[in-house]
Coordinates of C-alpha atoms in Angstrom, one line a residue:
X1 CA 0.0 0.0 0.0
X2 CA 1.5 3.5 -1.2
X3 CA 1.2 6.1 1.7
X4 CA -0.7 9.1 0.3
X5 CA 2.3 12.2 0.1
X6 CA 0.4 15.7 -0.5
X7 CA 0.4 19.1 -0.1
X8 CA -2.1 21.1 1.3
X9 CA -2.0 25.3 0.7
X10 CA -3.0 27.2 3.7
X11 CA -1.2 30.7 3.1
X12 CA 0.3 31.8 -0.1
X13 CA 0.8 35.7 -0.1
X14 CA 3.5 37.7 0.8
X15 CA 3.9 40.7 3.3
X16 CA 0.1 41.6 3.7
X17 CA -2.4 39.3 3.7
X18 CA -4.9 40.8 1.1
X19 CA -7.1 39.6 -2.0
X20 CA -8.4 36.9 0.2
X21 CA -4.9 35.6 0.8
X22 CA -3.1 34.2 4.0
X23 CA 0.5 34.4 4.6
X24 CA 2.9 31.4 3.8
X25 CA 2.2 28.0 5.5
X26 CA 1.8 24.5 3.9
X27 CA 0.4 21.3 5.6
X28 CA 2.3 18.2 4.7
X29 CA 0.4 14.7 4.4
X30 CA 2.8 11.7 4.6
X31 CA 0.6 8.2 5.5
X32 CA -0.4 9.5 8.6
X33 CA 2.6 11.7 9.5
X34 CA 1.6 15.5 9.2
X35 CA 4.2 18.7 9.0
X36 CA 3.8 22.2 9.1
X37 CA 5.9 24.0 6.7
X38 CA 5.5 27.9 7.8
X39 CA 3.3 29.5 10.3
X40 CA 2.3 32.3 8.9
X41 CA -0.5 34.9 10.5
X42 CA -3.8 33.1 10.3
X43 CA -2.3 29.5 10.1
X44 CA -4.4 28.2 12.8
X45 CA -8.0 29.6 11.4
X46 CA -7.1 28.0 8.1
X47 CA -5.7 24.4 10.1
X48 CA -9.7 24.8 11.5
X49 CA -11.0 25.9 8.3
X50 CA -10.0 23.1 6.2
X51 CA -10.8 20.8 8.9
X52 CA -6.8 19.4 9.8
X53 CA -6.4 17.7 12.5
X54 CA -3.8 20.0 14.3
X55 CA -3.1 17.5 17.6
X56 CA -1.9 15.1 14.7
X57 CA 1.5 18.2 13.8
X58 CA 4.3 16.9 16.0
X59 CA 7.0 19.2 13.5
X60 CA 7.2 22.3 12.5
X61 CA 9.9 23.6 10.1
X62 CA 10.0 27.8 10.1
X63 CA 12.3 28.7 6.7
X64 CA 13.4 31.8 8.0
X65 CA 12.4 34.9 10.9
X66 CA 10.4 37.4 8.5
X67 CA 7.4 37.9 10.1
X68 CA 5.1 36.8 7.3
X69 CA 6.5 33.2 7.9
X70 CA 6.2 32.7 11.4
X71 CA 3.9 35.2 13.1
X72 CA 1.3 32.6 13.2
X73 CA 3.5 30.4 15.7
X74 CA 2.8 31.6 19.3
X75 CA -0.7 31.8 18.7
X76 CA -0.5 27.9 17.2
X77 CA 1.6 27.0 20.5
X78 CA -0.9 28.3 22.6
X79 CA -4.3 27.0 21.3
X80 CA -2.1 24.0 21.9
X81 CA -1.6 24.5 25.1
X82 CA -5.6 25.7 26.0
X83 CA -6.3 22.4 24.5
X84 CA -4.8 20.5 27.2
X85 CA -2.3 19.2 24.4
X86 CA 0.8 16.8 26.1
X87 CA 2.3 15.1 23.0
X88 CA 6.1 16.5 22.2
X89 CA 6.5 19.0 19.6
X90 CA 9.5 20.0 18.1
X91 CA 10.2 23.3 15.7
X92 CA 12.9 23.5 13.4
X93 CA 13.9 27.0 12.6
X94 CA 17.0 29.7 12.5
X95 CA 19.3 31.1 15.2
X96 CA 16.6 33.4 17.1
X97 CA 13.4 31.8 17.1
X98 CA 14.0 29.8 20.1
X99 CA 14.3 32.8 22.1
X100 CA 11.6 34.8 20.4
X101 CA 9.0 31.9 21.5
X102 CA 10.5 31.2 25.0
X103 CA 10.8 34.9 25.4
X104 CA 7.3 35.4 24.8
X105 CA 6.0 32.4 27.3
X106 CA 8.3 33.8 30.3
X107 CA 6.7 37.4 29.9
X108 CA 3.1 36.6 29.4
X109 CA 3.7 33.7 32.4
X110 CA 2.9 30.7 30.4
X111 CA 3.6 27.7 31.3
X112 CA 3.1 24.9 28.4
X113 CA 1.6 21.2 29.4
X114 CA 3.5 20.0 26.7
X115 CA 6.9 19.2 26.0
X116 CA 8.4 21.7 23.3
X117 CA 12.1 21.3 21.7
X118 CA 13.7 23.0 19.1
X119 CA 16.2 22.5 16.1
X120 CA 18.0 24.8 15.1
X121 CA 19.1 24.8 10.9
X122 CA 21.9 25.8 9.8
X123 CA 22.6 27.6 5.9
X124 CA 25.7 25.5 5.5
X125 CA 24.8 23.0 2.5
X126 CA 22.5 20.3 3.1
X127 CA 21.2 18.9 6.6
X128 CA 19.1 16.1 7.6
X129 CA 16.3 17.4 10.0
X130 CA 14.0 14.2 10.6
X131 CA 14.4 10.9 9.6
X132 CA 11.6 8.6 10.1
X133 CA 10.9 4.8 8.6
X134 CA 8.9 6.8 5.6
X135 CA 10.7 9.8 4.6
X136 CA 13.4 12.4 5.3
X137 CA 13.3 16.4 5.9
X138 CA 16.5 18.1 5.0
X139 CA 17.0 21.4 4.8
X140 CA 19.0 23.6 2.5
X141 CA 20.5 27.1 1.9
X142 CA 18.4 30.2 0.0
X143 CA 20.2 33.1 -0.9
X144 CA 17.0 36.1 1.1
X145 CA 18.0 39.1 3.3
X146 CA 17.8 36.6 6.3
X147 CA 18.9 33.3 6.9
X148 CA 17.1 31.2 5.3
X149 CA 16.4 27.7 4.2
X150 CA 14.4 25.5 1.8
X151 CA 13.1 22.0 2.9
X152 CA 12.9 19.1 0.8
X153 CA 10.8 16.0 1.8
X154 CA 12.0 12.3 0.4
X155 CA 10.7 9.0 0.7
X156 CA 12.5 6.4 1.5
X157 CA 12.4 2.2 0.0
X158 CA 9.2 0.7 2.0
X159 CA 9.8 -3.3 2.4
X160 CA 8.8 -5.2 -0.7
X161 CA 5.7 -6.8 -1.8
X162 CA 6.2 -10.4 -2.5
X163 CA 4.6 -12.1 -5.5
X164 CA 2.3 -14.7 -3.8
X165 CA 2.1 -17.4 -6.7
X166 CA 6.0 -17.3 -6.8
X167 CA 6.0 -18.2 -3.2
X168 CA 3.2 -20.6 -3.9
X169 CA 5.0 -22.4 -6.6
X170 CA 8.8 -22.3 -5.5
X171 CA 8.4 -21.6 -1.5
X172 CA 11.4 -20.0 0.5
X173 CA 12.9 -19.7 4.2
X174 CA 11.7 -17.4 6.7
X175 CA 15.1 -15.5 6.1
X176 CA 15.0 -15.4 2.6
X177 CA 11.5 -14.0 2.4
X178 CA 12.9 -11.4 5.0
X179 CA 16.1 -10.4 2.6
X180 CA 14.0 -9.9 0.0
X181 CA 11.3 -7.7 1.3
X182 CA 14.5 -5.7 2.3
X183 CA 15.2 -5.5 -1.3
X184 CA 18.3 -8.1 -1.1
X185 CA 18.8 -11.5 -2.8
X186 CA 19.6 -14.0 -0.5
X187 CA 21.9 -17.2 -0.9
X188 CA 21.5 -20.4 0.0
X189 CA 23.5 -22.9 1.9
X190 CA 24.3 -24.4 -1.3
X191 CA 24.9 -21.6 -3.1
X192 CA 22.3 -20.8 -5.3
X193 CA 20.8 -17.2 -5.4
X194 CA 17.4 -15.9 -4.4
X195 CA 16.9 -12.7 -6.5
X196 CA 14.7 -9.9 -5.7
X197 CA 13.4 -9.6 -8.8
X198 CA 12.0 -12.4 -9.2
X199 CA 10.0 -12.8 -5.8
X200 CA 8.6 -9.6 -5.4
X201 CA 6.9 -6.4 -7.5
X202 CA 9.5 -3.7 -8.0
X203 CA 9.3 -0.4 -5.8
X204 CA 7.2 2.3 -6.7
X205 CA 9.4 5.4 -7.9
X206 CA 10.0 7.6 -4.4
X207 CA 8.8 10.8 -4.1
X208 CA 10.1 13.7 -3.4
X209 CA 8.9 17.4 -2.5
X210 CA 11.2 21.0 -2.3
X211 CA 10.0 24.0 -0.2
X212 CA 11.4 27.2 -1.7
X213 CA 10.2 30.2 0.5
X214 CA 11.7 33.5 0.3
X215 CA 14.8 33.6 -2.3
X216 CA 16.7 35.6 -5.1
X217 CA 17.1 33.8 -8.1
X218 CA 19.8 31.4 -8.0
X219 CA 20.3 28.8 -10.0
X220 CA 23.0 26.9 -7.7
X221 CA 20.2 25.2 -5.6
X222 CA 19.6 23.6 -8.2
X223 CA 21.3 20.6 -7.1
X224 CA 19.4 20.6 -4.0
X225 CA 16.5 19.9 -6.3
X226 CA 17.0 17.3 -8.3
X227 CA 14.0 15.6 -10.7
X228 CA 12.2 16.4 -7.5
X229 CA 8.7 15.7 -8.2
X230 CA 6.7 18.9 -6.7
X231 CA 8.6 21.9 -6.8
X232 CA 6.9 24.7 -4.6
X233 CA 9.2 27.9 -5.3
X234 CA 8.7 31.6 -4.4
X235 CA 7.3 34.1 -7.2
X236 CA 6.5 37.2 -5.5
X237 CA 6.7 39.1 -9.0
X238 CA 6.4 39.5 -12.8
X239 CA 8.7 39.7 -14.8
X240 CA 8.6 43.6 -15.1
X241 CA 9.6 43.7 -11.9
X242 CA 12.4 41.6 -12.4
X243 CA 14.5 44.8 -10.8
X244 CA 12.4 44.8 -7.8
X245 CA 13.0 41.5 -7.1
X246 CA 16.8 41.3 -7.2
X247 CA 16.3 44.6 -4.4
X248 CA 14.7 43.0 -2.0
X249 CA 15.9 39.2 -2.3
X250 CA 12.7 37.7 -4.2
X251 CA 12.3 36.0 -7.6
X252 CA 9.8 36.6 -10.5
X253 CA 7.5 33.3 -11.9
X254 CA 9.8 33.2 -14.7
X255 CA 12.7 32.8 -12.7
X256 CA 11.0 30.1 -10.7
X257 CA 10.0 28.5 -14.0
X258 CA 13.9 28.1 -14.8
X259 CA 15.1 26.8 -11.5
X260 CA 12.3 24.0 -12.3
X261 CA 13.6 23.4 -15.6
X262 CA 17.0 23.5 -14.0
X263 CA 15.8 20.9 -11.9
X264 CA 14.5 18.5 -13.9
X265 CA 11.6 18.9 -11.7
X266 CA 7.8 17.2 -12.6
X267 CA 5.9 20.1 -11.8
X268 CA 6.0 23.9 -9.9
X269 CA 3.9 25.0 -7.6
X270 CA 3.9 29.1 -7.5
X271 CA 3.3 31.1 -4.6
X272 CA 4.5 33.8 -2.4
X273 CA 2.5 35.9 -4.3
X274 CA 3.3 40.0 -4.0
X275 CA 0.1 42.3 -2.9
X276 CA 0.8 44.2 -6.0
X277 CA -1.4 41.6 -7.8
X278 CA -5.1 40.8 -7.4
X279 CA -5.0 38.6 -10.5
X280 CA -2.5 35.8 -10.7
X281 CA -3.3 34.7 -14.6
X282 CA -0.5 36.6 -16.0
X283 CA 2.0 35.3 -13.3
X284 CA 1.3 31.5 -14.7
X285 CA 1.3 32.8 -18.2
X286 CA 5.1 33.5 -17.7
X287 CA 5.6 30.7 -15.7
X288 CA 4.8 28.4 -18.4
X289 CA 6.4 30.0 -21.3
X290 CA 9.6 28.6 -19.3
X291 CA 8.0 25.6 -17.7
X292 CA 4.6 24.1 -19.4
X293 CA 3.7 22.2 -16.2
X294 CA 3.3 25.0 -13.5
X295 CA 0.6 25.6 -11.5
X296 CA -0.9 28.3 -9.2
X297 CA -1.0 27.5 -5.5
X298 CA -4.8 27.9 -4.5
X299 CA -5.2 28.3 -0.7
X300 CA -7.2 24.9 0.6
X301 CA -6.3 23.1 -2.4
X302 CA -4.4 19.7 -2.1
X303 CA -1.8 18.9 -4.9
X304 CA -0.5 14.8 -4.8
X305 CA 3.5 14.4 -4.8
X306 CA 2.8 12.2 -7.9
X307 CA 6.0 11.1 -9.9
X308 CA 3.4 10.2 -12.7
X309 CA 1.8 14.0 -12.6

């Protein structure tokens, strides 16, 4: 059985929430494992909105300390902590946020029911994050004003399926069936060779997902990226405000177009919209002419991590 792997769009503006928009956050779906990827103002009235099960977030990754990213938090921590919550959480984010959040609870007197730890990420290459039995977080440097860091989400090799009628017809040890759900050939006592290939269904392709927030155009995270399936990457503006941009540490749709192609990416996923623009049709108009399979984040929408998409 494949594990659903999705993303859901809670927040996709920049700087002022307007046009109906909410600032950056994303709800990860992985099997039954959920992430919160930004906690932008209003992230908690869209969790209840859109019905998620917030008691169910045991991680949340902040990409960086501008206030449209994070604001969202304390508020989040604290509904937590009214609702009687006492499962761990743990928030990854840069140097800083730890004190901003404990800061906060030692001057309004708050004492949490729940344990809360925190991991700090670093801008030096690539780092692993979380590692579970399903899928990895690492995190990786963007060039913004700030510190800042992109997150990608892989799936890692499930065990095997065996092919029943194989079994049925040439039957195996207990070991052997065990190598092979492992996805290694086992041999025999007298030497002959059990191949995976032949006892069980090959692996579905793994997934993968990249969280671009707030970044200039630059080209050398591309490597960070790899043939990544969903691609969700910052476009704050058009193209004739290319300038503007490069100023204040942002990229255009076009430019998030070519770090997808760049990529060898499935599909993009554009966001981080600017409140300069009411209508977002021209935004995926240049998107496209780079990259034919992008896409418009839509606030509430789910999009699959499909390698087939």
């Amino acid at each position: 059985m494949i594990p659903d792997f999705e993303v859901t769009i809670l927040g996709n503006t920049s700087s002022i929430p307007v046009h109906g928009r909410n600032h950056t956050s994303q709800l990860i779906r992985f099997g039954q494992e959920l992430l919160l990827l930004d906690c932008g103002e209003g992230t908690q009235m869209q969790l209840r909105k859109y019905k998620i099960k917030t008691s169910r977030i045991n991680h949340i990754f902040i990409s960086h300390l501008h206030g449209d990213h994070y604001l969202g938090l304390i508020g989040l921590l604290s509904s937590y902590n009214l609702s009687k919550r006492t499962s761990p959480l743990t928030i990854y984010g840069p140097l800083g946020l730890n004190d901003i959040i404990t800061t906060h609870f030692r001057w309004s007197n708050t004492k949490l029911g729940y344990p809360l730890s925190f991991v700090q990420t670093s801008t030096e290459g690539s780092n692993i994050l979380l590692e579970t039995s399903s899928f990895t977080v690492l995190s990786f440097p963007l060039k913004h004003r700030l510190p800042t860091t992109g997150f990608l989400i892989t799936e890692k090799a499930g065990l095997r399926s065996l092919i029943k009628k194989k079994l049925e017809e040439h039957p195996i040890t207990v070991d052997a069936i065990q190598s092979l759900r492992l996805g290694k050939d086992f041999i025999m006592e007298d030497g002959k060779i059990i191949k995976v290939s032949e006892y069980t269904y090959p692996l579905h392709s793994l997934r993968k997902y990249a969280f671009c927030s707030d970044t200039i155009f630059d080209p050398s995270i591309a490597k960070y990226l790899d043939q990544v399936d969903l691609l969700y990457h910052e476009s704050t503006f058009l193209t004739a405000e290319e300038a503007r941009a490069a100023e204040t540490f942002h990229s255009t749709s076009a430019q998030a177009a070519q770090i997808a192609s760049l990529s060898d990416a499935k599909s993009l996923l554009l966001g981080h919209f600017s409140s300069r623009y009411k209508e977002l049709g021209q935004m995926l108009q240049e998107a496209i002419q780079v990259f034919p399979n992008s896409i418009i984040s839509e606030e509430g929408q789910t999009y699959p991590v499909n390698p087939e998409v």
